Amino acid sequence: MRIISAGRSLLFALAVLAVSAASFAQVGISIRIGPPALPVYEQPLCPAEGYIWTPGYWAYDYDYSDYYWVPGTWVLAPEPGFFWTPGYWGWGGDRFLFHEGYWGPRVGFYGGINYGFGYFGNGYQGGRWDNGRFFYNRSVNNVNITNIHNVYNTTVINNTTVNRVSYNGGNGGINVRPTVEQEAVERERHVPPVASQTQHIAAARANPEQRASMNHGRPAVAASARPGEFNGGGVVRAREAGAPYTSVPRPGNVVHPNDLPVHERPGAPNTGNPKLDQKYQQQQEKLAARQNRDHQQLEQKQERDHQRIARQNADEARKQQVEKQHQQQTQQLEQRHVEQRQHLQERQQPASRNQPRPR
């Protein structure tokens, strides 16, 4: 599972879209304030056979220094036999790190978070694959048996403490660690979120009503029948927030490159193709090194600006003007870096995306 890593005291979120094509042991986004509680909502009706439920979660938007809710949704599995391991926020010693979700033949560790609908903190009790077809457990899934006949009904005994906590570790978080088997699952070949999921995340990020500061933990769109649907009959609104909402302190906007996180060396990809893994890792390392050089060069340029206005004995208005220019330069640079990582991720999409999908 890819770890989304972080920047110093300021909160920086590389776009959740910028996922690695193969490895989920990489670093990407971190934040010092934990996400809000999981909202209370109903699961929309499964749209068709072969769709797997992917629970909603709180992501983080650097531009607004705010969490936003990515609605739970039904997603067509990238290939028969694959399950979804949800992403989760976990405490990393001095900040919260987001571990990106992934597709694979087994469900791995997702922080012990009780997302509901079959994801009760350990494994998945929502269904099983049998001869290339997915069979749904009606006891935890909303399935219309008139349209979908491959169903069964097994009562799930949920021993997980029922709460709406949305993160692992830290103050008030879920105190669960991965088992040996779950650690083994994490080392297996994985498939990152498919295109419909990344588009779904982008749509949530662009919707102001999904931000925690706007909805106070009760998003307007808590779940949808299909990825990217934010209107219509398949959209479900949260009934209530999972806990009283506490606003996230909004840090000052990043002004200088030294306030940004270092672009970490990524972990080794694991597509199952050693030559392809080596190629992907070289591309990732090259991009990270180039982006860190961009930080250094811009920092040096801005330092020369500081020295110049100091020699000129500039007044406070001039100093503020320069700082505003620096802020714009820094944010534009990091936005360009996010886009570069997104483009690299698109080029590194695994071949399994193009395989025939289940019926």
Coordinates of C-alpha atoms in Angstrom, one line a residue:
M1 CA 0.0 0.0 0.0
R2 CA 1.4 3.4 -0.9
I3 CA 2.0 5.8 1.9
I4 CA 1.2 9.4 1.2
S5 CA 4.0 11.4 3.0
A6 CA 4.6 14.8 4.1
G7 CA 6.0 18.2 4.5
R8 CA 7.2 20.0 7.6
S9 CA 4.8 22.0 9.8
L10 CA 2.7 23.1 6.9
L11 CA 0.1 20.7 5.6
F12 CA 0.8 19.6 2.1
A13 CA -1.2 17.1 0.1
L14 CA 0.1 15.9 -3.2
A15 CA -3.0 15.1 -5.2
V16 CA -4.6 11.7 -4.2
L17 CA -4.7 11.1 -7.9
A18 CA -0.9 10.9 -8.2
V19 CA -0.7 7.2 -7.4
S20 CA 2.1 4.8 -8.4
A21 CA 1.2 2.3 -11.1
A22 CA 2.6 -0.6 -9.1
S23 CA 3.9 0.0 -5.6
F24 CA 1.9 1.2 -2.6
A25 CA 4.9 1.4 -0.2
Q26 CA 5.7 4.9 -1.3
V27 CA 5.5 8.2 0.3
G28 CA 3.2 11.0 -0.7
I29 CA 0.8 13.0 1.6
S30 CA 0.9 13.8 5.3
I31 CA -0.9 16.1 7.7
R32 CA -0.7 16.8 11.4
I33 CA -4.4 17.0 12.1
G34 CA -6.5 13.8 11.8
P35 CA -9.6 13.6 9.5
P36 CA -13.2 14.0 10.8
A37 CA -15.3 11.0 11.8
L38 CA -16.8 8.9 9.1
P39 CA -20.3 10.2 8.3
V40 CA -23.4 8.0 8.6
Y41 CA -25.0 7.1 5.3
E42 CA -26.8 4.3 3.4
Q43 CA -25.3 2.3 0.6
P44 CA -26.8 3.0 -2.8
L45 CA -28.1 0.1 -4.9
C46 CA -25.5 -1.9 -6.7
P47 CA -25.8 -0.9 -10.4
A48 CA -24.8 -4.2 -12.1
E49 CA -23.0 -7.5 -11.7
G50 CA -19.2 -7.2 -11.3
Y51 CA -19.2 -4.0 -9.3
I52 CA -17.3 -3.9 -6.0
W53 CA -18.2 -1.5 -3.2
T54 CA -15.4 1.0 -2.4
P55 CA -16.1 2.9 0.9
G56 CA -16.0 6.6 1.2
Y57 CA -13.1 8.4 3.0
W58 CA -11.7 11.8 3.9
A59 CA -9.0 13.0 1.5
Y60 CA -7.0 16.3 1.9
D61 CA -6.8 19.3 -0.4
Y62 CA -3.7 21.4 0.0
D63 CA -5.1 24.3 -2.0
Y64 CA -7.8 24.8 0.7
S65 CA -6.0 23.4 3.7
D66 CA -9.1 21.2 4.2
Y67 CA -10.3 17.7 4.2
Y68 CA -12.9 16.7 1.6
W69 CA -15.1 13.6 1.4
V70 CA -14.6 11.2 -1.4
P71 CA -18.0 9.4 -1.7
G72 CA -18.3 5.7 -1.4
T73 CA -19.2 4.2 -4.7
W74 CA -19.6 0.9 -6.7
V75 CA -16.6 0.3 -9.0
L76 CA -16.3 -2.3 -11.8
A77 CA -13.4 -4.6 -10.7
P78 CA -10.4 -4.2 -13.1
E79 CA -10.3 -8.0 -13.5
P80 CA -12.1 -11.0 -12.2
G81 CA -10.9 -12.3 -8.8
F82 CA -9.8 -8.8 -7.6
F83 CA -10.9 -7.2 -4.4
W84 CA -10.5 -3.6 -3.2
T85 CA -8.4 -2.8 -0.1
P86 CA -9.5 0.7 1.1
G87 CA -7.1 3.4 1.8
Y88 CA -6.7 4.8 5.3
W89 CA -5.0 7.5 7.4
G90 CA -2.4 6.3 9.9
W91 CA -0.3 8.0 12.5
G92 CA 3.4 8.1 11.4
G93 CA 5.1 9.3 14.6
D94 CA 4.6 13.0 14.1
R95 CA 1.9 13.3 11.5
F96 CA -0.9 11.4 9.8
L97 CA 0.0 9.6 6.6
F98 CA -2.5 8.4 4.0
H99 CA -2.1 4.9 2.7
E100 CA -3.6 4.6 -0.8
G101 CA -6.0 1.8 -1.5
Y102 CA -5.4 -0.8 -4.2
W103 CA -6.9 -3.8 -6.1
G104 CA -5.6 -7.3 -5.7
P105 CA -6.5 -11.0 -5.2
R106 CA -6.7 -10.6 -1.5
V107 CA -7.8 -7.8 0.9
G108 CA -5.0 -6.3 2.9
F109 CA -4.7 -4.1 5.9
Y110 CA -6.7 -0.9 6.0
G111 CA -6.0 0.4 9.4
G112 CA -8.7 -1.5 11.3
I113 CA -11.2 1.2 10.2
N114 CA -14.8 0.1 10.3
Y115 CA -16.0 1.5 7.0
G116 CA -19.1 -0.7 7.0
F117 CA -20.8 -2.6 4.2
G118 CA -18.5 -5.6 4.5
Y119 CA -15.4 -3.6 5.5
F120 CA -15.5 -4.0 9.2
G121 CA -11.9 -3.4 10.0
N122 CA -10.4 -6.8 9.0
G123 CA -10.9 -8.4 5.5
Y124 CA -14.0 -8.1 3.5
Q125 CA -17.3 -9.9 4.2
G126 CA -19.3 -8.3 1.4
G127 CA -18.9 -11.0 -1.3
R128 CA -16.7 -13.6 -3.0
W129 CA -15.6 -14.6 -6.5
D130 CA -16.6 -17.9 -7.9
N131 CA -15.6 -19.0 -11.5
G132 CA -15.1 -15.5 -12.6
R133 CA -18.4 -14.1 -11.2
F134 CA -18.8 -12.0 -8.1
F135 CA -21.4 -13.2 -5.5
Y136 CA -22.8 -10.6 -3.2
N137 CA -23.6 -11.1 0.5
R138 CA -27.0 -9.5 0.8
S139 CA -26.7 -9.1 4.6
V140 CA -24.2 -6.2 4.1
N141 CA -24.9 -5.1 0.5
N142 CA -27.8 -3.3 -1.2
V143 CA -28.4 -5.6 -4.1
N144 CA -31.6 -5.9 -6.3
I145 CA -32.0 -9.6 -6.7
T146 CA -34.3 -9.1 -9.7
N147 CA -31.3 -7.9 -11.7
I148 CA -28.5 -9.7 -9.9
H149 CA -29.0 -13.3 -9.1
N150 CA -25.6 -14.3 -7.9
V151 CA -26.2 -13.5 -4.2
Y152 CA -26.1 -15.3 -0.9
N153 CA -27.0 -14.3 2.6
T154 CA -24.5 -14.8 5.5
T155 CA -24.9 -13.0 8.7
V156 CA -21.7 -11.2 9.6
I157 CA -20.6 -11.2 13.3
N158 CA -18.8 -7.9 13.7
N159 CA -16.5 -7.9 16.6
T160 CA -15.0 -4.5 15.8
T161 CA -16.0 -1.7 18.1
V162 CA -18.7 0.3 16.5
N163 CA -17.5 3.8 16.1
R164 CA -16.9 6.4 13.3
V165 CA -13.2 6.9 13.9
S166 CA -11.6 7.4 10.5
Y167 CA -7.8 7.0 11.3
N168 CA -5.4 4.5 12.8
G169 CA -3.1 5.3 15.7
G170 CA -2.4 8.7 17.2
N171 CA -4.7 10.4 19.8
G172 CA -8.1 8.7 19.6
G173 CA -7.3 6.5 16.6
I174 CA -7.9 2.8 16.0
N175 CA -5.3 0.8 17.9
V176 CA -4.7 -2.0 15.4
R177 CA -1.6 -3.3 13.7
P178 CA -1.4 -5.5 10.5
T179 CA -1.1 -9.2 11.0
V180 CA 1.7 -11.2 9.4
E181 CA -0.7 -12.3 6.6
Q182 CA -1.8 -8.7 6.0
E183 CA 1.9 -7.7 5.7
A184 CA 2.4 -10.5 3.1
V185 CA -0.6 -9.2 1.1
E186 CA 0.9 -5.8 1.0
R187 CA 4.0 -7.2 -0.8
E188 CA 1.9 -8.9 -3.5
R189 CA 1.2 -7.5 -6.9
H190 CA -1.4 -4.7 -6.8
V191 CA -3.3 -2.6 -9.2
P192 CA -3.8 1.1 -8.3
P193 CA -7.2 2.8 -8.4
V194 CA -8.6 2.6 -11.9
A195 CA -9.3 5.7 -14.1
S196 CA -13.0 5.9 -13.0
Q197 CA -11.8 6.1 -9.3
T198 CA -9.2 8.9 -10.0
Q199 CA -11.9 10.8 -11.9
H200 CA -14.3 10.3 -8.9
I201 CA -11.7 11.7 -6.5
A202 CA -11.1 14.7 -8.8
A203 CA -14.9 15.4 -8.9
A204 CA -15.1 15.3 -5.1
R205 CA -12.1 17.6 -4.7
A206 CA -13.7 20.1 -7.1
N207 CA -17.0 20.2 -5.3
P208 CA -17.0 22.8 -2.4
E209 CA -19.8 21.0 -0.7
Q210 CA -17.6 18.0 -0.1
R211 CA -15.1 20.0 2.1
A212 CA -15.3 19.4 5.8
S213 CA -15.3 23.2 6.5
M214 CA -18.5 23.5 4.4
N215 CA -20.4 20.3 5.4
H216 CA -19.1 20.0 9.0
G217 CA -18.6 16.3 8.6
R218 CA -21.9 15.6 6.9
P219 CA -21.2 15.7 3.1
A220 CA -23.9 16.5 0.6
V221 CA -22.8 13.4 -1.4
A222 CA -21.8 10.6 0.9
A223 CA -22.1 7.9 -1.6
S224 CA -23.1 7.3 -5.3
A225 CA -24.1 4.3 -7.4
R226 CA -21.4 4.9 -9.9
P227 CA -18.1 6.8 -9.8
G228 CA -18.4 10.5 -10.7
E229 CA -22.1 10.7 -10.1
F230 CA -22.9 13.6 -7.9
N231 CA -26.4 14.2 -9.0
G232 CA -29.5 12.1 -9.6
G233 CA -31.3 9.2 -8.0
G234 CA -28.1 7.2 -7.3
V235 CA -26.7 9.8 -5.0
V236 CA -27.0 9.4 -1.2
R237 CA -26.7 12.2 1.3
A238 CA -25.2 11.6 4.7
R239 CA -27.8 11.3 7.4
E240 CA -25.5 12.8 10.0
A241 CA -21.9 13.5 10.9
G242 CA -20.2 10.6 12.6
A243 CA -19.2 12.8 15.6
P244 CA -19.4 16.5 16.5
Y245 CA -17.3 18.4 14.0
T246 CA -14.2 20.2 15.0
S247 CA -12.7 22.5 12.4
V248 CA -9.2 21.7 11.2
P249 CA -6.8 24.6 11.9
R250 CA -6.0 26.1 8.6
P251 CA -2.2 26.8 8.4
G252 CA -0.8 29.8 6.7
N253 CA -0.4 29.2 3.0
V254 CA 3.0 28.0 1.9
V255 CA 5.2 30.9 0.8
H256 CA 8.7 29.5 0.2
P257 CA 10.0 26.2 -1.2
N258 CA 11.7 25.3 2.1
D259 CA 8.1 25.1 3.6
L260 CA 7.3 22.3 1.2
P261 CA 8.0 18.6 1.8
V262 CA 11.0 16.9 0.2
H263 CA 10.0 14.6 -2.6
E264 CA 10.9 11.3 -1.2
R265 CA 12.6 8.5 -3.0
P266 CA 9.8 6.1 -3.9
G267 CA 9.6 2.5 -2.9
A268 CA 10.3 -0.3 -5.4
P269 CA 7.3 -1.1 -7.7
N270 CA 5.9 -4.6 -7.8
T271 CA 4.1 -5.2 -11.0
G272 CA 5.4 -8.8 -11.3
N273 CA 7.6 -7.8 -14.3
P274 CA 11.2 -7.1 -12.9
K275 CA 12.3 -5.1 -16.0
L276 CA 9.2 -3.0 -15.9
D277 CA 9.5 -2.4 -12.2
Q278 CA 13.1 -1.2 -12.7
K279 CA 12.0 1.1 -15.5
Y280 CA 9.2 2.6 -13.4
Q281 CA 11.4 3.1 -10.4
Q282 CA 14.0 4.9 -12.4
Q283 CA 11.4 7.2 -13.8
Q284 CA 10.0 7.9 -10.4
E285 CA 13.4 8.6 -8.9
K286 CA 14.4 10.8 -11.8
L287 CA 11.2 12.9 -11.4
A288 CA 11.7 13.2 -7.6
A289 CA 15.3 14.4 -8.0
R290 CA 14.3 16.9 -10.6
Q291 CA 11.5 18.3 -8.5
N292 CA 13.8 18.7 -5.5
R293 CA 16.2 20.6 -7.6
D294 CA 13.4 22.9 -8.7
H295 CA 12.7 23.6 -5.0
Q296 CA 16.4 24.4 -4.4
Q297 CA 16.6 26.7 -7.4
L298 CA 13.5 28.6 -6.6
E299 CA 14.6 28.9 -2.9
Q300 CA 17.9 30.4 -4.1
K301 CA 16.1 32.9 -6.4
Q302 CA 13.8 34.0 -3.6
E303 CA 16.7 34.4 -1.2
R304 CA 18.4 36.7 -3.7
D305 CA 15.1 38.7 -3.7
H306 CA 15.3 39.0 0.1
Q307 CA 18.9 40.2 0.0
R308 CA 18.0 42.8 -2.6
I309 CA 15.1 44.3 -0.8
A310 CA 17.2 44.3 2.4
R311 CA 19.9 46.3 0.7
Q312 CA 17.3 48.7 -0.6
N313 CA 15.8 49.2 2.9
A314 CA 12.4 48.5 1.3
D315 CA 9.3 49.5 3.3
E316 CA 6.8 47.0 4.6
A317 CA 4.4 47.3 1.7
R318 CA 7.2 46.4 -0.7
K319 CA 8.2 43.4 1.5
Q320 CA 4.6 42.1 1.5
Q321 CA 4.5 42.5 -2.3
V322 CA 7.6 40.4 -2.7
E323 CA 6.3 37.7 -0.2
K324 CA 3.0 37.5 -2.2
Q325 CA 5.0 37.0 -5.4
H326 CA 7.0 34.3 -3.7
Q327 CA 3.8 32.6 -2.5
Q328 CA 2.5 32.5 -6.1
Q329 CA 5.8 31.2 -7.4
T330 CA 5.9 28.4 -4.9
Q331 CA 2.3 27.3 -5.3
Q332 CA 2.6 27.3 -9.1
L333 CA 5.7 25.2 -8.9
E334 CA 4.1 22.6 -6.6
Q335 CA 1.0 22.5 -8.8
R336 CA 3.2 21.8 -11.7
H337 CA 4.9 19.1 -9.7
V338 CA 1.5 17.5 -8.9
E339 CA 0.6 17.5 -12.6
Q340 CA 4.0 15.9 -13.5
R341 CA 3.4 13.1 -11.1
Q342 CA -0.1 12.6 -12.4
H343 CA 1.2 12.3 -16.0
L344 CA 3.8 9.8 -14.9
Q345 CA 1.2 7.8 -13.1
E346 CA -1.0 7.7 -16.3
R347 CA 2.0 6.5 -18.3
Q348 CA 2.7 3.8 -15.8
Q349 CA -0.8 2.3 -15.6
P350 CA -0.5 -1.5 -15.6
A351 CA -1.5 -3.6 -18.6
S352 CA -4.4 -5.1 -16.5
R353 CA -6.4 -1.9 -17.1
N354 CA -6.9 -3.1 -20.7
Q355 CA -7.9 -6.6 -19.9
P356 CA -11.5 -7.6 -20.5
R357 CA -13.7 -6.6 -17.6
P358 CA -16.1 -8.9 -15.8
R359 CA -19.7 -9.0 -17.0

